[in-house]
PDB file of C-alpha atoms in Angstrom:
ATOM      1  CA  VAL R   1      42.235   9.610  33.691  1.00 90.00           C
ATOM      2  CA  LEU R   2      45.203   8.894  31.262  1.00 89.00           C
ATOM      3  CA  LEU R   3      43.578  11.540  28.053  1.00 91.00           C
ATOM      4  CA  VAL R   4      43.573  14.123  31.149  1.00 93.00           C
ATOM      5  CA  GLN R   5      47.416  13.880  32.077  1.00 94.00           C
ATOM      6  CA  LEU R   6      47.884  12.978  28.068  1.00 93.00           C
ATOM      7  CA  GLU R   7      46.500  16.155  27.401  1.00 93.00           C
ATOM      8  CA  CYS R   8      47.994  18.361  30.277  1.00 94.00           C
ATOM      9  CA  LEU R   9      51.366  17.079  29.080  1.00 93.00           C
ATOM     10  CA  LEU R  10      50.533  17.668  25.702  1.00 92.00           C
ATOM     11  CA  ARG R  11      49.548  21.808  26.668  1.00 93.00           C
ATOM     12  CA  LEU R  12      52.587  22.222  29.186  1.00 94.00           C
ATOM     13  CA  VAL R  13      54.888  20.934  26.377  1.00 92.00           C
ATOM     14  CA  ARG R  14      53.239  23.761  24.191  1.00 91.00           C
ATOM     15  CA  LEU R  15      53.886  26.235  26.486  1.00 91.00           C
ATOM     16  CA  GLU R  16      57.574  24.900  28.151  1.00 90.00           C
ATOM     17  CA  PRO R  17      60.577  26.978  26.124  1.00 89.00           C
ATOM     18  CA  ASN R  18      63.434  24.817  28.124  1.00 92.00           C
ATOM     19  CA  PRO R  19      63.949  21.591  26.515  1.00 92.00           C
ATOM     20  CA  GLU R  20      65.194  19.931  29.500  1.00 93.00           C
ATOM     21  CA  GLN R  21      61.849  20.782  31.380  1.00 94.00           C
ATOM     22  CA  VAL R  22      60.579  18.965  27.396  1.00 93.00           C
ATOM     23  CA  GLN R  23      62.304  16.070  27.868  1.00 94.00           C
ATOM     24  CA  ARG R  24      60.870  15.731  31.331  1.00 94.00           C
ATOM     25  CA  PHE R  25      57.411  15.740  30.388  1.00 94.00           C
ATOM     26  CA  VAL R  26      57.457  13.697  27.478  1.00 91.00           C
ATOM     27  CA  ASP R  27      59.301  10.396  29.706  1.00 91.00           C
ATOM     28  CA  ARG R  28      56.051  10.921  31.963  1.00 92.00           C
ATOM     29  CA  SER R  29      54.217  11.092  28.550  1.00 91.00           C
ATOM     30  CA  THR R  30      55.590   7.497  27.552  1.00 89.00           C
ATOM     31  CA  TYR R  31      54.785   5.963  31.010  1.00 89.00           C
ATOM     32  CA  LEU R  32      50.736   6.868  30.113  1.00 92.00           C
ATOM     33  CA  LEU R  33      51.937   5.658  26.673  1.00 91.00           C
ATOM     34  CA  GLU R  34      52.270   2.147  27.550  1.00 90.00           C
ATOM     35  CA  ALA R  35      49.724   2.580  29.950  1.00 92.00           C
ATOM     36  CA  LEU R  36      47.077   3.010  27.102  1.00 91.00           C
ATOM     37  CA  GLU R  37      48.987   0.196  25.060  1.00 91.00           C
ATOM     38  CA  GLY R  38      48.107  -2.233  27.450  1.00 90.00           C
ATOM     39  CA  GLU R  39      44.857  -1.664  27.851  1.00 92.00           C
ATOM     40  CA  GLU R  40      44.875  -2.142  23.947  1.00 91.00           C
ATOM     41  CA  ARG R  41      43.326   1.560  23.440  1.00 92.00           C
ATOM     42  CA  TRP R  42      45.617   1.774  19.958  1.00 92.00           C
ATOM     43  CA  ARG R  43      43.059   4.442  18.221  1.00 91.00           C
ATOM     44  CA  GLU R  44      43.590   7.034  21.305  1.00 92.00           C
ATOM     45  CA  MET R  45      47.281   6.125  21.388  1.00 92.00           C
ATOM     46  CA  ALA R  46      47.449   6.646  17.430  1.00 92.00           C
ATOM     47  CA  ASP R  47      45.708   9.842  17.839  1.00 92.00           C
ATOM     48  CA  TRP R  48      47.927  11.579  20.559  1.00 91.00           C
ATOM     49  CA  LEU R  49      51.014  10.356  18.546  1.00 91.00           C
ATOM     50  CA  SER R  50      49.560  12.342  15.929  1.00 92.00           C
ATOM     51  CA  ARG R  51      49.311  15.856  17.726  1.00 91.00           C
ATOM     52  CA  LEU R  52      52.303  15.199  19.285  1.00 91.00           C
ATOM     53  CA  ARG R  53      53.880  14.969  15.919  1.00 90.00           C
ATOM     54  CA  ALA R  54      52.561  17.880  14.913  1.00 92.00           C
ATOM     55  CA  LEU R  55      53.354  19.618  17.964  1.00 91.00           C
ATOM     56  CA  SER R  56      56.707  19.036  16.331  1.00 90.00           C
ATOM     57  CA  ALA R  57      56.448  20.448  13.080  1.00 90.00           C
ATOM     58  CA  THR R  58      54.936  23.353  14.701  1.00 90.00           C
ATOM     59  CA  CYS R  59      57.878  24.367  17.022  1.00 90.00           C
ATOM     60  CA  LEU R  60      60.475  23.231  14.273  1.00 87.00           C
ATOM     61  CA  GLU R  61      61.214  26.927  13.478  1.00 87.00           C
ATOM     62  CA  SER R  62      60.161  28.929  16.768  1.00 88.00           C
ATOM     63  CA  ARG R  63      61.890  26.154  18.938  1.00 90.00           C
ATOM     64  CA  PRO R  64      64.019  23.600  16.661  1.00 92.00           C
ATOM     65  CA  ASP R  65      65.432  22.425  20.160  1.00 93.00           C
ATOM     66  CA  VAL R  66      62.101  21.099  21.843  1.00 92.00           C
ATOM     67  CA  ALA R  67      61.224  20.267  18.502  1.00 92.00           C
ATOM     68  CA  GLU R  68      64.598  18.256  18.844  1.00 92.00           C
ATOM     69  CA  VAL R  69      63.577  16.487  21.478  1.00 92.00           C
ATOM     70  CA  ILE R  70      59.632  15.339  20.797  1.00 91.00           C
ATOM     71  CA  ALA R  71      61.005  13.740  17.653  1.00 89.00           C
ATOM     72  CA  ALA R  72      63.418  11.775  19.319  1.00 90.00           C
ATOM     73  CA  ASN R  73      60.844  10.638  21.683  1.00 89.00           C
ATOM     74  CA  LEU R  74      58.781   9.239  18.700  1.00 87.00           C
ATOM     75  CA  ALA R  75      61.121   8.107  17.306  1.00 85.00           C
ATOM     76  CA  ALA R  76      62.060   6.195  20.746  1.00 87.00           C
ATOM     77  CA  VAL R  77      58.390   5.051  20.454  1.00 87.00           C
ATOM     78  CA  CYS R  78      58.900   2.446  17.726  1.00 84.00           C
ATOM     79  CA  THR R  79      60.905  -0.457  19.596  1.00 86.00           C
ATOM     80  CA  VAL R  80      61.266  -3.195  18.035  1.00 86.00           C
ATOM     81  CA  HIS R  81      58.835  -5.314  20.856  1.00 87.00           C
ATOM     82  CA  ARG R  82      56.372  -2.376  19.790  1.00 88.00           C
ATOM     83  CA  ALA R  83      56.853  -2.392  15.996  1.00 89.00           C
ATOM     84  CA  GLY R  84      55.565  -6.294  16.490  1.00 88.00           C
ATOM     85  CA  ARG R  85      52.651  -5.777  18.570  1.00 89.00           C
ATOM     86  CA  LEU R  86      51.309  -3.249  15.203  1.00 90.00           C
ATOM     87  CA  VAL R  87      52.410  -6.003  13.204  1.00 90.00           C
ATOM     88  CA  GLU R  88      49.829  -8.606  15.481  1.00 90.00           C
ATOM     89  CA  LEU R  89      47.436  -5.721  15.582  1.00 90.00           C
ATOM     90  CA  ALA R  90      47.255  -5.504  11.993  1.00 89.00           C
ATOM     91  CA  GLY R  91      47.033  -8.839  11.063  1.00 87.00           C
ATOM     92  CA  ARG R  92      43.612  -9.107  12.945  1.00 88.00           C
ATOM     93  CA  SER R  93      41.005  -7.219  11.218  1.00 88.00           C
ATOM     94  CA  PRO R  94      40.603  -4.594   8.791  1.00 89.00           C
ATOM     95  CA  ASP R  95      40.232  -1.913  12.126  1.00 90.00           C
ATOM     96  CA  GLY R  96      43.256  -3.593  13.422  1.00 88.00           C
ATOM     97  CA  ARG R  97      45.676  -2.625  10.403  1.00 91.00           C
ATOM     98  CA  GLU R  98      43.544   0.481  10.157  1.00 91.00           C
ATOM     99  CA  ALA R  99      44.764   1.921  14.156  1.00 91.00           C
ATOM    100  CA  ALA R 100      48.228  -0.041  13.442  1.00 92.00           C
ATOM    101  CA  GLY R 101      48.491   2.628   9.858  1.00 92.00           C
ATOM    102  CA  ALA R 102      47.355   5.501  12.009  1.00 92.00           C
ATOM    103  CA  ILE R 103      50.577   4.740  14.515  1.00 92.00           C
ATOM    104  CA  ILE R 104      53.202   4.280  11.997  1.00 92.00           C
ATOM    105  CA  ALA R 105      51.186   7.680  10.215  1.00 91.00           C
ATOM    106  CA  ALA R 106      52.084   9.535  14.042  1.00 89.00           C
ATOM    107  CA  ILE R 107      55.398   7.965  14.695  1.00 89.00           C
ATOM    108  CA  GLY R 108      56.699   9.205  11.385  1.00 87.00           C
ATOM    109  CA  PRO R 109      59.866   7.543   9.876  1.00 87.00           C
ATOM    110  CA  ALA R 110      61.519   6.463  12.440  1.00 85.00           C
ATOM    111  CA  ALA R 111      58.891   3.404  12.198  1.00 89.00           C
ATOM    112  CA  GLY R 112      60.406   2.222   9.118  1.00 89.00           C
ATOM    113  CA  PRO R 113      64.039   0.406  11.355  1.00 88.00           C
ATOM    114  CA  ALA R 114      61.865  -1.088  13.523  1.00 89.00           C
ATOM    115  CA  LEU R 115      59.471  -2.804  11.272  1.00 89.00           C
ATOM    116  CA  LEU R 116      63.126  -3.679   9.657  1.00 88.00           C
ATOM    117  CA  ASP R 117      64.336  -5.137  13.025  1.00 86.00           C
ATOM    118  CA  ALA R 118      61.032  -7.328  13.205  1.00 86.00           C
ATOM    119  CA  VAL R 119      61.633  -8.947   9.938  1.00 87.00           C
ATOM    120  CA  ARG R 120      64.811  -9.299  11.291  1.00 83.00           C
ATOM    121  CA  ALA R 121      63.977 -10.855  14.361  1.00 82.00           C
ATOM    122  CA  GLN R 122      60.747 -13.006  13.013  1.00 78.00           C
ATOM    123  CA  ALA R 123      63.211 -14.131   9.659  1.00 74.00           C
ATOM    124  CA  THR R 124      65.388 -15.879  12.397  1.00 73.00           C
ATOM    125  CA  GLU R 125      62.720 -17.186  14.768  1.00 73.00           C
ATOM    126  CA  SER R 126      61.480 -19.086  11.070  1.00 67.00           C
ATOM    127  CA  ARG R 127      57.868 -16.766  11.966  1.00 74.00           C
ATOM    128  CA  ASP R 128      55.921 -15.744   8.794  1.00 74.00           C
ATOM    129  CA  SER R 129      56.961 -11.832   8.079  1.00 78.00           C
ATOM    130  CA  ARG R 130      54.320 -10.489   5.435  1.00 84.00           C
ATOM    131  CA  GLY R 131      53.114  -8.890   8.041  1.00 86.00           C
ATOM    132  CA  ALA R 132      56.063  -6.151   8.547  1.00 86.00           C
ATOM    133  CA  VAL R 133      56.974  -6.470   4.826  1.00 90.00           C
ATOM    134  CA  GLN R 134      53.053  -5.196   4.078  1.00 90.00           C
ATOM    135  CA  LEU R 135      53.258  -2.533   6.139  1.00 90.00           C
ATOM    136  CA  LEU R 136      56.357  -1.602   5.490  1.00 92.00           C
ATOM    137  CA  CYS R 137      55.040  -1.860   1.563  1.00 93.00           C
ATOM    138  CA  ASP R 138      51.886   0.261   3.144  1.00 92.00           C
ATOM    139  CA  HIS R 139      53.563   2.989   4.478  1.00 93.00           C
ATOM    140  CA  ALA R 140      56.519   2.918   1.821  1.00 94.00           C
ATOM    141  CA  VAL R 141      56.459   6.846   0.421  1.00 94.00           C
ATOM    142  CA  LEU R 142      56.900   7.663   4.484  1.00 92.00           C
ATOM    143  CA  VAL R 143      59.732   4.948   5.267  1.00 92.00           C
ATOM    144  CA  ALA R 144      62.051   4.384   2.686  1.00 93.00           C
ATOM    145  CA  PRO R 145      64.356   7.144   3.349  1.00 91.00           C
ATOM    146  CA  SER R 146      65.001   5.319   6.049  1.00 88.00           C
ATOM    147  CA  LEU R 147      65.492   2.284   4.644  1.00 90.00           C
ATOM    148  CA  VAL R 148      68.172   3.528   2.064  1.00 89.00           C
ATOM    149  CA  ALA R 149      70.115   4.649   5.290  1.00 85.00           C
ATOM    150  CA  ALA R 150      69.908   1.128   6.090  1.00 83.00           C
ATOM    151  CA  LEU R 151      70.537  -0.040   2.780  1.00 80.00           C
ATOM    152  CA  GLY R 152      73.792   1.306   3.520  1.00 66.00           C
ATOM    153  CA  ALA R 153      74.862  -0.319   6.440  1.00 66.00           C
ATOM    154  CA  PRO R 154      77.924  -3.285   6.283  1.00 63.00           C
ATOM    155  CA  GLY R 155      76.347  -6.442   6.238  1.00 62.00           C
ATOM    156  CA  ALA R 156      72.512  -6.278   5.737  1.00 67.00           C
ATOM    157  CA  PRO R 157      70.882  -9.516   5.606  1.00 78.00           C
ATOM    158  CA  GLU R 158      70.128 -10.778   2.619  1.00 84.00           C
ATOM    159  CA  VAL R 159      66.153 -10.944   4.206  1.00 86.00           C
ATOM    160  CA  LEU R 160      66.601  -7.291   4.738  1.00 88.00           C
ATOM    161  CA  GLN R 161      67.748  -6.014   1.373  1.00 90.00           C
ATOM    162  CA  ARG R 162      64.560  -8.258  -0.107  1.00 91.00           C
ATOM    163  CA  THR R 163      62.680  -6.679   1.877  1.00 92.00           C
ATOM    164  CA  ILE R 164      63.818  -2.806   0.941  1.00 93.00           C
ATOM    165  CA  ALA R 165      63.626  -3.868  -2.652  1.00 94.00           C
ATOM    166  CA  ARG R 166      59.774  -4.170  -2.070  1.00 95.00           C
ATOM    167  CA  VAL R 167      59.103  -1.542  -0.380  1.00 95.00           C
ATOM    168  CA  LEU R 168      61.556   1.114  -2.663  1.00 95.00           C
ATOM    169  CA  GLY R 169      58.932   0.157  -5.648  1.00 95.00           C
ATOM    170  CA  PHE R 170      56.026   0.969  -3.668  1.00 95.00           C
ATOM    171  CA  ALA R 171      57.598   4.241  -2.682  1.00 94.00           C
ATOM    172  CA  GLY R 172      57.875   5.259  -6.163  1.00 90.00           C
ATOM    173  CA  HIS R 173      60.289   7.909  -8.078  1.00 92.00           C
ATOM    174  CA  GLY R 174      63.026   8.937  -6.654  1.00 93.00           C
ATOM    175  CA  TYR R 175      64.393   5.427  -5.201  1.00 95.00           C
ATOM    176  CA  GLU R 176      66.075   3.977  -8.967  1.00 96.00           C
ATOM    177  CA  VAL R 177      69.717   4.694  -8.128  1.00 94.00           C
ATOM    178  CA  PRO R 178      69.453   3.005  -4.654  1.00 94.00           C
ATOM    179  CA  LEU R 179      67.362  -0.042  -6.327  1.00 95.00           C
ATOM    180  CA  GLY R 180      70.042  -0.237  -9.294  1.00 94.00           C
ATOM    181  CA  LYS R 181      72.635  -0.720  -6.481  1.00 92.00           C
ATOM    182  CA  LEU R 182      70.216  -4.149  -5.401  1.00 93.00           C
ATOM    183  CA  LEU R 183      70.904  -5.190  -9.062  1.00 92.00           C
ATOM    184  CA  ASP R 184      74.380  -6.298  -8.163  1.00 90.00           C
ATOM    185  CA  SER R 185      73.518  -8.410  -5.620  1.00 88.00           C
ATOM    186  CA  ARG R 186      74.484 -11.819  -5.052  1.00 88.00           C
ATOM    187  CA  ASP R 187      71.333 -12.889  -3.920  1.00 90.00           C
ATOM    188  CA  GLU R 188      68.996 -14.002  -6.986  1.00 92.00           C
ATOM    189  CA  GLN R 189      65.803 -12.861  -5.263  1.00 94.00           C
ATOM    190  CA  THR R 190      66.893  -9.399  -4.227  1.00 93.00           C
ATOM    191  CA  VAL R 191      67.937  -8.945  -7.534  1.00 95.00           C
ATOM    192  CA  ARG R 192      64.489 -10.445  -8.957  1.00 95.00           C
ATOM    193  CA  GLU R 193      63.012  -7.886  -6.504  1.00 96.00           C
ATOM    194  CA  ALA R 194      64.816  -5.133  -7.227  1.00 96.00           C
ATOM    195  CA  LEU R 195      63.830  -5.914 -10.639  1.00 96.00           C
ATOM    196  CA  ARG R 196      60.000  -5.627 -10.196  1.00 96.00           C
ATOM    197  CA  SER R 197      60.250  -2.638  -8.275  1.00 97.00           C
ATOM    198  CA  LEU R 198      62.074  -0.804 -11.049  1.00 97.00           C
ATOM    199  CA  ALA R 199      59.216  -2.061 -12.977  1.00 96.00           C
ATOM    200  CA  ARG R 200      56.511  -0.501 -10.487  1.00 96.00           C
ATOM    201  CA  ILE R 201      58.027   2.892 -10.463  1.00 96.00           C
ATOM    202  CA  GLY R 202      58.625   2.516 -14.379  1.00 94.00           C
ATOM    203  CA  THR R 203      60.190   6.342 -14.933  1.00 95.00           C
ATOM    204  CA  PRO R 204      62.457   5.960 -17.879  1.00 95.00           C
ATOM    205  CA  ARG R 205      65.575   6.085 -15.373  1.00 96.00           C
ATOM    206  CA  ALA R 206      64.315   3.068 -14.527  1.00 96.00           C
ATOM    207  CA  ALA R 207      63.973   1.747 -17.830  1.00 95.00           C
ATOM    208  CA  ALA R 208      67.696   2.317 -18.363  1.00 95.00           C
ATOM    209  CA  LEU R 209      68.930   0.844 -15.550  1.00 96.00           C
ATOM    210  CA  VAL R 210      67.100  -2.313 -16.147  1.00 96.00           C
ATOM    211  CA  GLY R 211      68.807  -1.697 -20.038  1.00 94.00           C
ATOM    212  CA  GLY R 212      71.560  -1.779 -18.686  1.00 93.00           C
ATOM    213  CA  GLN R 213      71.306  -5.070 -17.302  1.00 94.00           C
ATOM    214  CA  VAL R 214      70.289  -6.865 -21.006  1.00 93.00           C
ATOM    215  CA  LEU R 215      73.519  -5.084 -22.161  1.00 91.00           C
ATOM    216  CA  VAL R 216      75.986  -6.306 -20.018  1.00 88.00           C
ATOM    217  CA  ASN R 217      74.674  -9.795 -18.648  1.00 79.00           C
ATOM    218  CA  ARG R 218      74.346 -13.179 -20.327  1.00 74.00           C
ATOM    219  CA  ASP R 219      73.575 -15.002 -17.398  1.00 85.00           C
ATOM    220  CA  TRP R 220      69.694 -15.170 -15.774  1.00 91.00           C
ATOM    221  CA  VAL R 221      70.266 -11.289 -14.997  1.00 92.00           C
ATOM    222  CA  GLY R 222      70.165 -10.515 -18.518  1.00 91.00           C
ATOM    223  CA  LYS R 223      67.191 -13.072 -19.032  1.00 92.00           C
ATOM    224  CA  ALA R 224      65.724 -11.829 -15.836  1.00 94.00           C
ATOM    225  CA  ALA R 225      65.870  -8.368 -16.892  1.00 94.00           C
ATOM    226  CA  GLU R 226      65.145  -8.423 -20.765  1.00 92.00           C
ATOM    227  CA  GLU R 227      61.613  -9.526 -19.644  1.00 93.00           C
ATOM    228  CA  THR R 228      61.198  -7.299 -16.932  1.00 95.00           C
ATOM    229  CA  LEU R 229      61.495  -4.452 -19.544  1.00 93.00           C
ATOM    230  CA  TRP R 230      57.801  -5.791 -20.977  1.00 91.00           C
ATOM    231  CA  HIS R 231      56.324  -4.756 -18.174  1.00 94.00           C
ATOM    232  CA  PHE R 232      57.422  -1.216 -18.259  1.00 95.00           C
ATOM    233  CA  PRO R 233      55.173   0.998 -19.951  1.00 93.00           C
ATOM    234  CA  LYS R 234      55.356   0.393 -23.779  1.00 90.00           C
ATOM    235  CA  THR R 235      57.214   3.450 -24.010  1.00 90.00           C
ATOM    236  CA  GLU R 236      59.857   2.919 -21.818  1.00 92.00           C
ATOM    237  CA  SER R 237      60.225  -0.812 -23.114  1.00 91.00           C
ATOM    238  CA  ASP R 238      60.463   0.360 -26.785  1.00 89.00           C
ATOM    239  CA  ARG R 239      62.463   2.808 -26.137  1.00 91.00           C
ATOM    240  CA  GLN R 240      64.814   0.905 -24.512  1.00 92.00           C
ATOM    241  CA  ILE R 241      64.433  -1.759 -27.126  1.00 89.00           C
ATOM    242  CA  ARG R 242      65.145  -0.002 -29.647  1.00 89.00           C
ATOM    243  CA  ASP R 243      68.408   1.372 -27.776  1.00 91.00           C
ATOM    244  CA  LEU R 244      69.970  -2.060 -27.601  1.00 91.00           C
ATOM    245  CA  LEU R 245      69.486  -2.569 -30.782  1.00 88.00           C
ATOM    246  CA  ALA R 246      70.747  -0.322 -32.521  1.00 89.00           C
ATOM    247  CA  ARG R 247      73.832  -0.873 -30.555  1.00 89.00           C
ATOM    248  CA  ARG R 248      75.982  -3.585 -32.816  1.00 89.00           C
ATOM    249  CA  GLU R 249      77.957  -4.901 -30.304  1.00 89.00           C
ATOM    250  CA  PHE R 250      75.334  -5.970 -28.630  1.00 89.00           C
ATOM    251  CA  VAL R 251      73.871  -7.768 -31.200  1.00 88.00           C
ATOM    252  CA  VAL R 252      76.918  -9.500 -31.580  1.00 89.00           C
ATOM    253  CA  ARG R 253      77.453 -10.468 -28.830  1.00 88.00           C
ATOM    254  CA  GLN R 254      73.861 -11.222 -28.019  1.00 89.00           C
ATOM    255  CA  PRO R 255      72.550 -12.525 -31.034  1.00 89.00           C
ATOM    256  CA  GLN R 256      69.750 -14.608 -29.323  1.00 90.00           C
ATOM    257  CA  ALA R 257      68.985 -11.828 -27.137  1.00 89.00           C
ATOM    258  CA  ALA R 258      68.837  -9.633 -29.800  1.00 89.00           C
ATOM    259  CA  GLY R 259      66.641 -11.896 -31.993  1.00 88.00           C
ATOM    260  CA  ARG R 260      63.794 -12.669 -28.925  1.00 89.00           C
ATOM    261  CA  LEU R 261      63.650  -8.564 -28.084  1.00 88.00           C
ATOM    262  CA  LEU R 262      63.381  -8.174 -31.953  1.00 87.00           C
ATOM    263  CA  GLU R 263      60.469 -10.723 -32.532  1.00 86.00           C
ATOM    264  CA  ARG R 264      58.656  -9.231 -29.467  1.00 85.00           C
ATOM    265  CA  ALA R 265      59.034  -5.750 -30.412  1.00 84.00           C
ATOM    266  CA  VAL R 266      57.735  -6.361 -33.387  1.00 83.00           C
ATOM    267  CA  GLN R 267      54.551  -8.648 -32.170  1.00 81.00           C
ATOM    268  CA  GLY R 268      54.351  -5.535 -29.962  1.00 79.00           C
ATOM    269  CA  GLY R 269      53.773  -3.086 -32.077  1.00 78.00           C
ATOM    270  CA  ALA R 270      57.227  -0.675 -31.047  1.00 74.00           C
ATOM    271  CA  ALA R 271      57.116   2.395 -33.654  1.00 76.00           C
ATOM    272  CA  ASN R 272      60.698   3.607 -35.869  1.00 78.00           C
ATOM    273  CA  LEU R 273      61.534   0.070 -35.638  1.00 80.00           C
ATOM    274  CA  ALA R 274      62.777   0.758 -39.989  1.00 83.00           C
ATOM    275  CA  PRO R 275      66.185   2.655 -39.200  1.00 85.00           C
ATOM    276  CA  ILE R 276      67.478  -0.348 -36.477  1.00 85.00           C
ATOM    277  CA  LEU R 277      66.700  -2.650 -39.189  1.00 84.00           C
ATOM    278  CA  GLN R 278      68.138  -1.134 -42.071  1.00 87.00           C
ATOM    279  CA  THR R 279      71.936  -1.027 -39.583  1.00 85.00           C
ATOM    280  CA  LEU R 280      70.951  -5.098 -38.728  1.00 84.00           C
ATOM    281  CA  VAL R 281      70.987  -6.012 -42.551  1.00 86.00           C
ATOM    282  CA  PRO R 282      74.382  -6.077 -43.073  1.00 86.00           C
ATOM    283  CA  LEU R 283      75.243  -8.504 -40.463  1.00 84.00           C
ATOM    284  CA  ARG R 284      73.879 -11.527 -42.603  1.00 81.00           C
ATOM    285  CA  PHE R 285      77.439 -11.827 -44.129  1.00 83.00           C
ATOM    286  CA  ARG R 286      79.128 -13.242 -40.657  1.00 80.00           C
ATOM    287  CA  PHE R 287      79.197 -16.391 -41.737  1.00 77.00           C
ATOM    288  CA  TRP R 288      80.810 -17.697 -38.659  1.00 82.00           C
ATOM    289  CA  SER R 289      78.299 -16.678 -36.171  1.00 81.00           C
ATOM    290  CA  PRO R 290      74.946 -18.691 -37.402  1.00 86.00           C
ATOM    291  CA  ALA R 291      73.026 -16.680 -34.909  1.00 86.00           C
ATOM    292  CA  VAL R 292      74.161 -13.502 -35.822  1.00 87.00           C
ATOM    293  CA  VAL R 293      73.186 -14.282 -39.285  1.00 88.00           C
ATOM    294  CA  ARG R 294      69.420 -15.051 -37.894  1.00 87.00           C
ATOM    295  CA  VAL R 295      68.891 -11.894 -36.808  1.00 85.00           C
ATOM    296  CA  ALA R 296      70.170 -10.400 -39.856  1.00 87.00           C
ATOM    297  CA  ARG R 297      67.766 -12.668 -42.117  1.00 88.00           C
ATOM    298  CA  GLN R 298      65.198 -11.875 -39.836  1.00 86.00           C
ATOM    299  CA  ALA R 299      65.425  -8.452 -39.819  1.00 84.00           C
ATOM    300  CA  ARG R 300      65.785  -8.198 -43.805  1.00 88.00           C
ATOM    301  CA  THR R 301      62.986 -10.024 -43.714  1.00 86.00           C
ATOM    302  CA  LEU R 302      60.521  -7.486 -41.564  1.00 82.00           C
ATOM    303  CA  LEU R 303      62.165  -4.418 -43.516  1.00 79.00           C
ATOM    304  CA  ASN R 304      60.783  -5.843 -46.541  1.00 81.00           C
ATOM    305  CA  GLN R 305      56.912  -6.490 -45.409  1.00 78.00           C
TER     306      GLN R 305
END
């Protein structure tokens, strides 16, 4: 009976041009949807939400006001409580995880903030939030835009920053800039998560952001960024290393880091190092800076070889 009623409402929404009447139909469907949830008929719930989302897309051009009503209803479906239930469902079994994923895909980007709130609530209650984080990662491309918006909210807790940093890495190309901003966080775990995500994305822009941290930071951030470079595709890591070693001010200011980069670049078989080595050799006369002299001598030895 529930499915017949939902089918009837879906057809009425498809036909109805008046957004106020459509609002009444979707309000009625919410009660039926809660009944499906109460009986744990997750597959049927996912199927109906998916059809409603498809209908919203169909109405977008011909009846944008109706499409807006439907989209708002879908966004309202994913409350913090329901997000918690989806996390619980996903943790039960592979079938449960698949059903939870189908519901999140049907709800769309609006599922992101609700799952983030679930992470916050679980962290506040000292409960394990890995299930909620994993669901966000599974649907990173879908929820990433809403997570970036949440990142700009004032006073975002550190646990949410870490979560967003991790999820954006799975969302892929296009999220390098928000991850770059997280590198300025005061929370060490957030910074390390952002570095890992940039390496996971692996684009030239992501590599440039990490290389920039090596250039300007002497503390643990610089060392973490230096290590992260080796997790990029070889072409990108080689490019950043050549760029850093070609900067005289970097070598003079951070000779230990320069020496490590040079040594690992040679071990990794980096190409086109000879011109850079030639610029480093004259630095051997800086006798007042033994660390710089060591880099220059290392460069001369490599050049002779």
